[in-house]
Short mmCIF file of C-alpha atoms in Angstrom, two decimals:
data_model
loop_
_atom_site.label_atom_id
_atom_site.label_comp_id
_atom_site.label_asym_id
_atom_site.label_seq_id
_atom_site.Cartn_x
_atom_site.Cartn_y
_atom_site.Cartn_z
CA MET Q 12 0.00 0.00 0.00
CA SER Q 13 1.48 3.30 -1.11
CA HIS Q 14 -0.41 5.37 1.46
CA ASP Q 15 -0.60 5.27 5.26
CA PHE Q 16 -4.25 4.22 5.10
CA GLU Q 17 -6.71 2.92 2.55
CA LEU Q 18 -9.48 5.08 4.02
CA LEU Q 19 -9.08 8.15 6.23
CA VAL Q 20 -12.28 9.55 7.73
CA ILE Q 21 -12.51 13.12 9.01
CA GLY Q 22 -15.15 13.24 11.75
CA ALA Q 23 -16.14 10.59 14.30
CA GLY Q 24 -19.87 11.25 14.26
CA SER Q 25 -22.58 8.76 13.36
CA GLY Q 26 -21.76 8.48 9.65
CA GLY Q 27 -17.99 8.61 10.06
CA VAL Q 28 -17.86 5.96 12.77
CA ARG Q 29 -20.24 3.66 10.90
CA ALA Q 30 -18.28 3.91 7.63
CA SER Q 31 -14.92 3.39 9.35
CA ARG Q 32 -16.11 0.38 11.37
CA MET Q 33 -17.76 -1.33 8.41
CA ALA Q 34 -14.72 -0.73 6.20
CA ALA Q 35 -12.34 -2.05 8.87
CA ALA Q 36 -14.52 -5.16 9.22
CA LYS Q 37 -13.71 -5.90 5.57
CA GLY Q 38 -9.99 -5.78 6.27
CA VAL Q 39 -9.47 -2.20 5.12
CA LYS Q 40 -6.82 -0.14 6.93
CA VAL Q 41 -8.80 2.81 8.33
CA ALA Q 42 -8.14 5.92 10.40
CA VAL Q 43 -10.58 8.42 11.90
CA VAL Q 44 -9.61 11.99 12.79
CA GLU Q 45 -11.65 13.76 15.48
CA ASN Q 46 -10.96 17.02 17.33
CA ARG Q 47 -13.89 17.12 19.75
CA TYR Q 48 -15.89 14.13 20.97
CA LEU Q 49 -16.78 10.68 19.70
CA GLY Q 50 -20.33 10.15 18.48
CA GLY Q 51 -20.81 13.57 16.91
CA THR Q 52 -23.80 15.84 17.38
CA CYS Q 53 -26.36 13.10 17.99
CA VAL Q 54 -24.62 11.53 20.97
CA ASN Q 55 -23.21 14.67 22.55
CA VAL Q 56 -25.39 17.71 21.79
CA GLY Q 57 -28.28 16.32 19.79
CA CYS Q 58 -30.70 13.42 19.69
CA VAL Q 59 -29.58 11.53 22.80
CA PRO Q 60 -29.31 14.31 25.43
CA LYS Q 61 -32.33 16.04 23.87
CA LYS Q 62 -34.48 12.91 24.35
CA LEU Q 63 -33.27 12.57 27.95
CA PHE Q 64 -34.34 16.18 28.58
CA VAL Q 65 -37.70 15.51 26.93
CA TYR Q 66 -38.28 12.61 29.33
CA ALA Q 67 -37.51 14.90 32.26
CA SER Q 68 -39.84 17.62 30.98
CA GLU Q 69 -42.83 15.26 30.85
CA TYR Q 70 -42.98 14.56 34.58
CA SER Q 71 -44.70 17.80 35.57
CA GLU Q 72 -47.66 16.99 33.33
CA LYS Q 73 -47.84 13.43 34.62
CA PHE Q 74 -48.57 14.81 38.09
CA GLN Q 75 -51.46 16.77 36.58
CA GLU Q 76 -52.75 13.70 34.76
CA ALA Q 77 -52.64 11.57 37.90
CA LYS Q 78 -55.26 13.57 39.79
CA GLY Q 79 -58.06 12.44 37.48
CA PHE Q 80 -57.13 8.85 38.28
CA GLY Q 81 -57.31 9.42 42.03
CA VAL Q 82 -53.56 9.57 42.48
CA GLU Q 83 -52.63 12.58 44.59
CA GLY Q 84 -49.16 14.06 44.44
CA GLU Q 85 -47.25 17.18 43.55
CA LEU Q 86 -43.98 18.11 41.93
CA LYS Q 87 -42.14 19.67 44.85
CA SER Q 88 -38.95 20.71 43.10
CA PHE Q 89 -36.73 20.28 40.06
CA ASP Q 90 -32.95 20.17 40.46
CA TRP Q 91 -31.33 21.19 37.19
CA PRO Q 92 -27.73 20.19 38.15
CA THR Q 93 -28.91 16.63 38.82
CA LEU Q 94 -30.49 16.30 35.37
CA ARG Q 95 -27.63 18.06 33.61
CA ASP Q 96 -24.89 16.05 35.31
CA ASN Q 97 -26.65 12.68 35.02
CA LYS Q 98 -27.08 13.41 31.32
CA SER Q 99 -23.38 14.19 31.03
CA LYS Q 100 -22.48 10.92 32.77
CA GLU Q 101 -24.55 8.99 30.27
CA ILE Q 102 -22.93 10.83 27.37
CA SER Q 103 -19.49 10.01 28.76
CA ARG Q 104 -20.50 6.36 28.91
CA LEU Q 105 -21.57 6.47 25.27
CA ASN Q 106 -18.32 8.21 24.28
CA GLY Q 107 -16.48 5.26 25.81
CA ILE Q 108 -18.61 2.81 23.85
CA TYR Q 109 -17.80 4.59 20.61
CA ASN Q 110 -14.11 4.50 21.47
CA ASN Q 111 -14.32 0.75 22.11
CA LEU Q 112 -16.24 0.18 18.87
CA LEU Q 113 -13.46 1.85 16.89
CA ASP Q 114 -10.69 0.18 18.84
CA ASN Q 115 -12.23 -3.29 18.60
CA SER Q 116 -12.73 -2.83 14.86
CA GLY Q 117 -9.06 -2.04 14.36
CA VAL Q 118 -9.65 1.58 13.39
CA THR Q 119 -6.83 4.01 14.20
CA LEU Q 120 -8.17 7.04 16.09
CA ILE Q 121 -6.22 10.25 15.51
CA ASN Q 122 -7.03 13.10 17.90
CA GLY Q 123 -6.69 16.52 16.34
CA THR Q 124 -7.96 18.92 13.71
CA ALA Q 125 -7.70 17.83 10.09
CA SER Q 126 -6.80 20.02 7.14
CA LEU Q 127 -6.64 18.80 3.55
CA LYS Q 128 -3.33 19.26 1.76
CA ASP Q 129 -4.30 17.49 -1.47
CA GLY Q 130 -6.54 14.67 -2.64
CA HIS Q 131 -4.60 12.07 -0.68
CA THR Q 132 -3.00 14.00 2.19
CA VAL Q 133 -4.38 15.30 5.48
CA ASP Q 134 -2.52 17.42 8.01
CA VAL Q 135 -3.45 16.80 11.66
CA ASN Q 136 -1.86 19.19 14.11
CA GLY Q 137 1.27 19.47 11.98
CA LYS Q 138 1.64 15.79 11.11
CA GLU Q 139 0.71 14.53 7.65
CA TYR Q 140 -1.17 11.31 6.88
CA THR Q 141 -1.89 9.92 3.43
CA ALA Q 142 -4.78 7.77 2.24
CA ASP Q 143 -6.08 6.18 -0.93
CA LYS Q 144 -9.52 7.66 -0.17
CA ILE Q 145 -10.54 10.48 2.18
CA LEU Q 146 -14.06 10.73 3.61
CA ILE Q 147 -15.37 14.00 5.06
CA ALA Q 148 -18.07 13.39 7.70
CA THR Q 149 -17.79 16.51 9.85
CA GLY Q 150 -21.52 17.21 10.23
CA GLY Q 151 -23.08 20.56 11.05
CA TRP Q 152 -22.95 23.21 13.75
CA PRO Q 153 -25.60 25.65 15.03
CA PHE Q 154 -25.14 29.33 14.31
CA LYS Q 155 -26.61 32.58 15.57
CA PRO Q 156 -27.78 35.27 13.15
CA ASP Q 157 -25.96 38.57 12.90
CA VAL Q 158 -28.10 40.43 15.45
CA PRO Q 159 -26.69 43.08 17.81
CA GLY Q 160 -26.29 41.43 21.20
CA ALA Q 161 -26.35 37.88 19.80
CA GLU Q 162 -23.31 37.15 21.96
CA HIS Q 163 -25.67 37.12 24.95
CA ALA Q 164 -27.73 34.31 23.40
CA ILE Q 165 -27.07 30.56 23.39
CA THR Q 166 -27.65 27.73 20.92
CA SER Q 167 -28.79 24.17 21.58
CA ASN Q 168 -25.14 23.22 22.21
CA GLU Q 169 -24.88 25.44 25.28
CA ALA Q 170 -28.40 24.60 26.48
CA PHE Q 171 -27.20 21.15 27.50
CA TYR Q 172 -24.59 22.59 29.87
CA LEU Q 173 -26.18 25.69 31.44
CA GLU Q 174 -24.89 26.60 34.88
CA GLU Q 175 -28.34 27.74 35.97
CA PHE Q 176 -31.75 26.83 34.64
CA PRO Q 177 -33.55 29.97 33.36
CA LYS Q 178 -36.84 30.99 34.94
CA ARG Q 179 -37.77 32.66 31.65
CA VAL Q 180 -36.54 31.83 28.16
CA VAL Q 181 -37.13 32.94 24.59
CA VAL Q 182 -36.52 30.24 21.99
CA VAL Q 183 -36.04 31.73 18.53
CA GLY Q 184 -36.81 29.57 15.50
CA GLY Q 185 -39.58 27.52 13.98
CA GLY Q 186 -37.89 24.21 13.18
CA TYR Q 187 -37.96 20.98 15.11
CA ILE Q 188 -35.04 21.92 17.37
CA ALA Q 189 -36.76 25.15 18.45
CA VAL Q 190 -40.09 23.44 19.02
CA GLU Q 191 -38.52 20.59 20.98
CA PHE Q 192 -36.51 22.88 23.26
CA ALA Q 193 -39.53 25.10 23.87
CA GLY Q 194 -41.31 22.00 25.17
CA ILE Q 195 -38.32 21.01 27.28
CA PHE Q 196 -37.97 24.43 28.93
CA ASN Q 197 -41.72 24.72 29.44
CA GLY Q 198 -42.06 21.25 30.94
CA LEU Q 199 -39.20 21.87 33.35
CA GLY Q 200 -40.88 25.00 34.66
CA SER Q 201 -39.48 27.88 32.63
CA GLU Q 202 -41.79 30.62 31.39
CA THR Q 203 -41.29 29.94 27.70
CA THR Q 204 -41.77 32.01 24.55
CA LEU Q 205 -41.35 30.42 21.14
CA MET Q 206 -40.63 33.12 18.57
CA TYR Q 207 -40.64 32.61 14.80
CA ARG Q 208 -40.49 35.16 12.01
CA GLY Q 209 -42.62 33.05 9.63
CA ASP Q 210 -46.37 32.48 9.49
CA GLN Q 211 -46.33 29.08 11.23
CA VAL Q 212 -43.77 26.84 12.96
CA LEU Q 213 -42.45 23.58 11.50
CA ARG Q 214 -42.08 24.69 7.89
CA GLY Q 215 -41.76 21.71 5.57
CA PHE Q 216 -44.15 19.51 7.53
CA ASP Q 217 -47.71 18.78 6.42
CA GLU Q 218 -49.75 21.97 6.70
CA GLY Q 219 -52.58 20.37 8.67
CA ILE Q 220 -50.10 18.75 11.05
CA ARG Q 221 -48.28 22.07 11.53
CA ASN Q 222 -51.45 23.92 12.46
CA PHE Q 223 -52.74 21.19 14.75
CA ALA Q 224 -49.39 20.81 16.52
CA ALA Q 225 -49.06 24.56 17.00
CA GLU Q 226 -52.45 24.64 18.73
CA GLN Q 227 -51.47 21.78 21.03
CA ILE Q 228 -48.09 23.35 21.84
CA ALA Q 229 -49.75 26.65 22.76
CA ALA Q 230 -52.29 24.78 24.90
CA LYS Q 231 -49.37 23.46 26.99
CA GLY Q 232 -48.63 27.01 28.09
CA ILE Q 233 -45.94 28.02 25.61
CA ASN Q 234 -46.30 31.57 24.33
CA VAL Q 235 -46.05 31.07 20.55
CA LEU Q 236 -45.25 34.27 18.65
CA THR Q 237 -45.22 34.04 14.85
CA LYS Q 238 -44.36 36.84 12.41
CA THR Q 239 -42.05 38.12 15.14
CA ASP Q 240 -38.31 38.71 15.04
CA ILE Q 241 -35.57 40.17 17.23
CA GLU Q 242 -33.95 43.50 16.41
CA ARG Q 243 -31.33 43.40 19.18
CA ILE Q 244 -30.58 41.86 22.57
CA GLU Q 245 -29.50 44.04 25.48
CA LYS Q 246 -27.95 42.70 28.67
CA LEU Q 247 -29.12 44.62 31.74
CA ASP Q 248 -27.05 45.33 34.84
CA ASP Q 249 -28.85 42.65 36.85
CA GLY Q 250 -28.05 40.00 34.22
CA GLU Q 251 -31.50 39.92 32.67
CA LEU Q 252 -31.82 40.18 28.90
CA LEU Q 253 -34.00 42.81 27.26
CA VAL Q 254 -35.11 41.55 23.85
CA HIS Q 255 -36.04 44.37 21.49
CA LEU Q 256 -38.47 43.27 18.76
CA LYS Q 257 -38.63 44.55 15.21
CA SER Q 258 -42.32 45.22 15.82
CA GLY Q 259 -41.37 47.77 18.47
CA GLY Q 260 -42.16 45.87 21.66
CA ASN Q 261 -39.74 44.12 24.00
CA ILE Q 262 -39.48 41.08 26.26
CA VAL Q 263 -37.50 40.72 29.48
CA THR Q 264 -36.06 37.23 29.89
CA ASP Q 265 -33.26 35.26 31.50
CA ALA Q 266 -32.07 33.45 28.38
CA VAL Q 267 -32.41 33.61 24.62
CA MET Q 268 -31.77 30.43 22.65
CA TYR Q 269 -31.33 30.64 18.89
CA ALA Q 270 -32.41 27.56 16.92
CA THR Q 271 -32.50 29.25 13.54
CA GLY Q 272 -30.32 26.91 11.56
CA ARG Q 273 -27.13 24.90 11.24
CA ARG Q 274 -24.19 25.25 8.88
CA PRO Q 275 -21.80 22.60 7.55
CA MET Q 276 -18.77 22.16 9.80
CA THR Q 277 -16.01 22.63 7.22
CA ASP Q 278 -13.89 25.31 8.90
CA GLY Q 279 -10.19 24.84 8.23
CA LEU Q 280 -10.60 21.86 5.89
CA ASN Q 281 -9.17 23.85 2.94
CA LEU Q 282 -11.88 22.58 0.60
CA GLU Q 283 -11.48 25.38 -1.92
CA GLN Q 284 -7.69 25.05 -2.04
CA VAL Q 285 -7.81 21.34 -2.92
CA GLY Q 286 -10.70 21.80 -5.37
CA VAL Q 287 -13.69 20.39 -3.49
CA ASP Q 288 -16.79 22.16 -4.81
CA THR Q 289 -19.43 23.49 -2.42
CA ARG Q 290 -22.85 25.13 -2.70
CA GLU Q 291 -23.62 28.70 -1.67
CA ASN Q 292 -24.74 27.46 1.76
CA GLY Q 293 -21.40 25.73 2.29
CA THR Q 294 -22.55 22.14 1.86
CA ILE Q 295 -20.24 19.89 -0.13
CA ILE Q 296 -21.42 18.79 -3.57
CA ALA Q 297 -21.29 15.00 -3.85
CA ASP Q 298 -22.73 12.52 -6.34
CA ASP Q 299 -25.00 9.54 -5.64
CA PHE Q 300 -22.03 7.60 -4.29
CA PHE Q 301 -20.69 10.49 -2.18
CA GLN Q 302 -17.79 11.35 -4.47
CA THR Q 303 -16.85 15.04 -4.57
CA SER Q 304 -15.26 17.04 -7.40
CA VAL Q 305 -11.92 15.60 -6.26
CA PRO Q 306 -12.11 11.89 -7.23
CA SER Q 307 -10.31 10.58 -4.13
CA ILE Q 308 -12.32 12.70 -1.65
CA TYR Q 309 -15.80 11.68 -0.54
CA ALA Q 310 -18.35 13.22 1.84
CA LEU Q 311 -21.54 12.17 3.60
CA GLY Q 312 -23.97 13.19 6.34
CA ASP Q 313 -25.18 16.68 7.19
CA VAL Q 314 -22.17 18.22 5.46
CA ILE Q 315 -23.55 17.31 1.99
CA GLY Q 316 -27.04 18.76 2.53
CA THR Q 317 -29.06 15.53 2.52
CA PRO Q 318 -31.72 15.13 5.26
CA ALA Q 319 -29.97 16.02 8.52
CA LEU Q 320 -30.91 12.87 10.39
CA THR Q 321 -28.65 10.41 12.19
CA PRO Q 322 -30.18 7.32 10.53
CA VAL Q 323 -29.56 8.89 7.12
CA ALA Q 324 -25.85 9.38 7.92
CA LEU Q 325 -25.65 5.80 9.20
CA ALA Q 326 -27.26 4.45 6.02
CA GLN Q 327 -24.94 6.58 3.90
CA GLY Q 328 -21.92 5.13 5.71
CA MET Q 329 -23.15 1.62 4.99
CA LYS Q 330 -23.88 2.46 1.35
CA LEU Q 331 -20.43 4.04 0.87
CA VAL Q 332 -18.63 0.96 2.19
CA ALA Q 333 -20.83 -1.37 0.13
CA ASN Q 334 -20.00 0.65 -2.97
CA PHE Q 335 -16.26 0.77 -2.22
CA TYR Q 336 -15.67 -2.80 -1.17
CA ALA Q 337 -18.70 -4.93 -2.16
CA GLY Q 338 -19.54 -3.68 -5.65
CA ASP Q 339 -22.92 -2.15 -4.70
CA ASN Q 340 -23.82 0.27 -7.48
CA THR Q 341 -27.36 1.05 -6.27
CA PRO Q 342 -27.76 4.71 -5.24
CA MET Q 343 -29.04 5.64 -1.79
CA ASP Q 344 -32.85 5.78 -1.62
CA TYR Q 345 -34.05 8.95 0.14
CA SER Q 346 -37.76 8.32 -0.35
CA ASN Q 347 -40.13 7.64 2.54
CA ILE Q 348 -37.68 8.55 5.30
CA PRO Q 349 -39.59 8.60 8.61
CA THR Q 350 -38.85 11.33 11.11
CA ALA Q 351 -40.16 12.55 14.45
CA VAL Q 352 -40.31 15.79 16.39
CA PHE Q 353 -40.13 15.22 20.14
CA CYS Q 354 -42.23 18.22 21.04
CA GLN Q 355 -45.23 17.76 23.30
CA PRO Q 356 -47.27 16.11 21.97
CA ASN Q 357 -44.92 14.28 19.61
CA ILE Q 358 -45.07 14.52 15.83
CA ALA Q 359 -44.05 11.76 13.43
CA THR Q 360 -44.28 11.54 9.68
CA VAL Q 361 -43.33 9.39 6.71
CA GLY Q 362 -43.89 9.90 3.01
CA LEU Q 363 -45.42 12.88 1.26
CA THR Q 364 -47.13 15.82 2.89
CA GLU Q 365 -50.58 16.69 1.55
CA GLU Q 366 -49.09 19.68 -0.25
CA GLU Q 367 -46.44 17.51 -1.92
CA ALA Q 368 -49.04 14.89 -2.83
CA VAL Q 369 -51.31 17.49 -4.46
CA ALA Q 370 -48.36 18.86 -6.44
CA GLU Q 371 -47.44 15.36 -7.65
CA PHE Q 372 -50.83 13.67 -8.09
CA GLY Q 373 -53.34 16.52 -8.31
CA ASP Q 374 -56.89 15.21 -7.92
CA ASP Q 375 -55.67 11.62 -7.82
CA LEU Q 376 -55.53 11.82 -4.03
CA THR Q 377 -57.72 10.71 -1.16
CA VAL Q 378 -57.12 12.00 2.37
CA PHE Q 379 -58.13 10.20 5.54
CA GLU Q 380 -57.94 12.23 8.74
CA SER Q 381 -58.92 11.82 12.36
CA SER Q 382 -58.50 13.91 15.50
CA PHE Q 383 -59.58 12.79 18.95
CA LYS Q 384 -58.87 12.99 22.66
CA PRO Q 385 -56.53 10.15 23.71
CA MET Q 386 -58.17 7.63 26.05
CA LYS Q 387 -55.95 8.64 28.97
CA HIS Q 388 -57.12 12.23 28.81
CA THR Q 389 -60.80 11.33 28.97
CA ILE Q 390 -60.09 10.87 32.69
CA SER Q 391 -57.00 13.04 33.23
CA GLY Q 392 -59.00 16.12 32.25
CA LEU Q 393 -56.13 17.55 30.19
CA PRO Q 394 -57.17 19.17 26.90
CA GLU Q 395 -54.53 17.45 24.73
CA ARG Q 396 -55.76 15.93 21.47
CA SER Q 397 -54.19 13.67 18.86
CA MET Q 398 -54.34 13.75 15.08
CA MET Q 399 -53.70 11.09 12.44
CA LYS Q 400 -53.62 11.41 8.68
CA LEU Q 401 -53.21 9.03 5.75
CA LEU Q 402 -52.65 10.10 2.15
CA VAL Q 403 -53.63 7.64 -0.57
CA GLN Q 404 -53.11 7.79 -4.33
CA THR Q 405 -56.66 7.07 -5.48
CA SER Q 406 -55.88 5.28 -8.74
CA THR Q 407 -53.42 2.80 -7.20
CA ASP Q 408 -54.81 2.70 -3.63
CA LYS Q 409 -51.19 3.09 -2.46
CA VAL Q 410 -50.57 4.81 0.88
CA ILE Q 411 -48.11 7.60 0.09
CA GLY Q 412 -48.01 9.45 3.41
CA ALA Q 413 -48.74 8.95 7.10
CA HIS Q 414 -48.66 11.68 9.73
CA MET Q 415 -49.40 11.79 13.45
CA VAL Q 416 -49.48 14.22 16.34
CA GLY Q 417 -49.83 12.47 19.69
CA PRO Q 418 -48.11 10.43 22.39
CA ASP Q 419 -45.48 7.97 21.13
CA ALA Q 420 -45.97 9.13 17.54
CA GLY Q 421 -42.42 8.15 16.63
CA GLU Q 422 -42.88 4.61 17.93
CA ILE Q 423 -46.08 4.19 15.91
CA VAL Q 424 -44.97 5.76 12.64
CA GLN Q 425 -41.71 3.77 12.59
CA GLY Q 426 -43.84 0.66 12.07
CA LEU Q 427 -45.97 2.34 9.42
CA ALA Q 428 -42.80 3.36 7.57
CA VAL Q 429 -42.02 -0.30 6.90
CA ALA Q 430 -45.49 -0.82 5.41
CA ILE Q 431 -45.28 2.31 3.24
CA LYS Q 432 -41.74 1.44 2.11
CA ALA Q 433 -43.08 -1.98 1.10
CA GLY Q 434 -45.81 -0.33 -0.99
CA ALA Q 435 -48.82 -1.12 1.19
CA THR Q 436 -52.22 -0.10 -0.12
CA LYS Q 437 -55.15 1.34 1.81
CA ALA Q 438 -56.84 -2.04 1.35
CA VAL Q 439 -53.94 -3.65 3.22
CA PHE Q 440 -54.32 -1.12 6.04
CA ASP Q 441 -58.09 -1.75 6.13
CA SER Q 442 -57.66 -5.54 6.26
CA THR Q 443 -55.22 -5.29 9.17
CA ILE Q 444 -56.72 -6.08 12.56
CA GLY Q 445 -56.08 -3.31 15.04
CA ILE Q 446 -54.68 -3.67 18.54
CA HIS Q 447 -57.35 -2.49 20.95
CA PRO Q 448 -57.48 -0.21 22.81
CA THR Q 449 -54.62 1.79 21.29
CA ALA Q 450 -54.27 5.06 19.44
CA ALA Q 451 -52.34 3.22 16.71
CA GLU Q 452 -55.40 1.23 15.65
CA GLU Q 453 -56.86 4.44 14.26
CA PHE Q 454 -54.50 4.06 11.29
CA VAL Q 455 -56.24 0.80 10.29
CA THR Q 456 -59.80 1.87 11.07
CA MET Q 457 -60.09 5.16 9.15
CA ARG Q 458 -62.70 4.36 6.48
CA SER Q 459 -64.29 7.64 5.45
CA PRO Q 460 -62.25 10.08 3.34
CA ARG Q 461 -62.09 13.68 4.44
CA SER Q 462 -64.72 15.73 2.66
#
């Protein structure tokens, strides 16, 4: 072998670790370069700690629910350092697991910051390594807009490590990260405002689901402000933040969290110098098999602008290795990718939105929709409602979309995703016996199309 490694991966996140492990399992000499933490965003400042915080935020409502069932109790206190530090212990445990996975696979872990020298050479803290192929899997990073006083605000990264839990917080953004953190802060007792400059939160999701979810989120006590944006943030002498709005009003709060977007983490990689082409938003341009404009350099995950989901990066890592070392010439399939938003109540979706379905099929579309109060809340007295929606191409009877707002939506829609990926028809759904009593059975008992 003329190079130090056959494959050198930059970034030990979900996609990078998966690709390196699978390649090493095939006898390939692999190295991974990482300058921060093993496991990437998902393990450290993303999916995993976020879900742990969501669990914590649900307890306050459970005490409210219990009263209707004759169970008396009250939430006496919430200790933020306990939650924060227990979360960090779990993340440390997972970091160790990732380290062992790499080590046991025979992957060489190089600690440091990588910089491309050419199509086969990477500099790491002054030492050069060469490889037959280089894979960039550096992921994304949250950013704050260029607003005066933005230095006083935090992003989701810092939210996981706050010294003190804020009594009041303004979450800025309308995407799933903003909506999820608004639910977390609200559930843990913070007076929460969710601020978005657009007409409605959760842009890109099914319009009916967006509107229904926004109503439910507001009913939980979150102050949802749409068509609202920040002009500047002022830090007062007592440490409070005075948020000046473009509309002319202002809000006094203890913390402002921006969740207005993420950018590809390519700082210092020298992409332009070695000839790796990027888009205007900074994402790397790669073909169906993750090859960039430099034939020996590949890229996958959030950094190439495909759906920013951990399972997508994992699948891409598997596909890359299969293409490299097993002759798999089938492109990655990005259709019918299920996803969930862990707001309260949860949202989950797979397939087309109604708007996408209308654009693709026009009148050749039948919509089935149901909203109801979950069985638990008929006694709990809480106003929360659930919504389910199926989209069917009329001429083929094929189910082309499934959407849900309600408890455990992600758990339910994951199963439906298999059926939709397999091409299930509405007749198949209708012939399936439901599990009773569950909310999930609604998906196989909806018979009347929406008028």
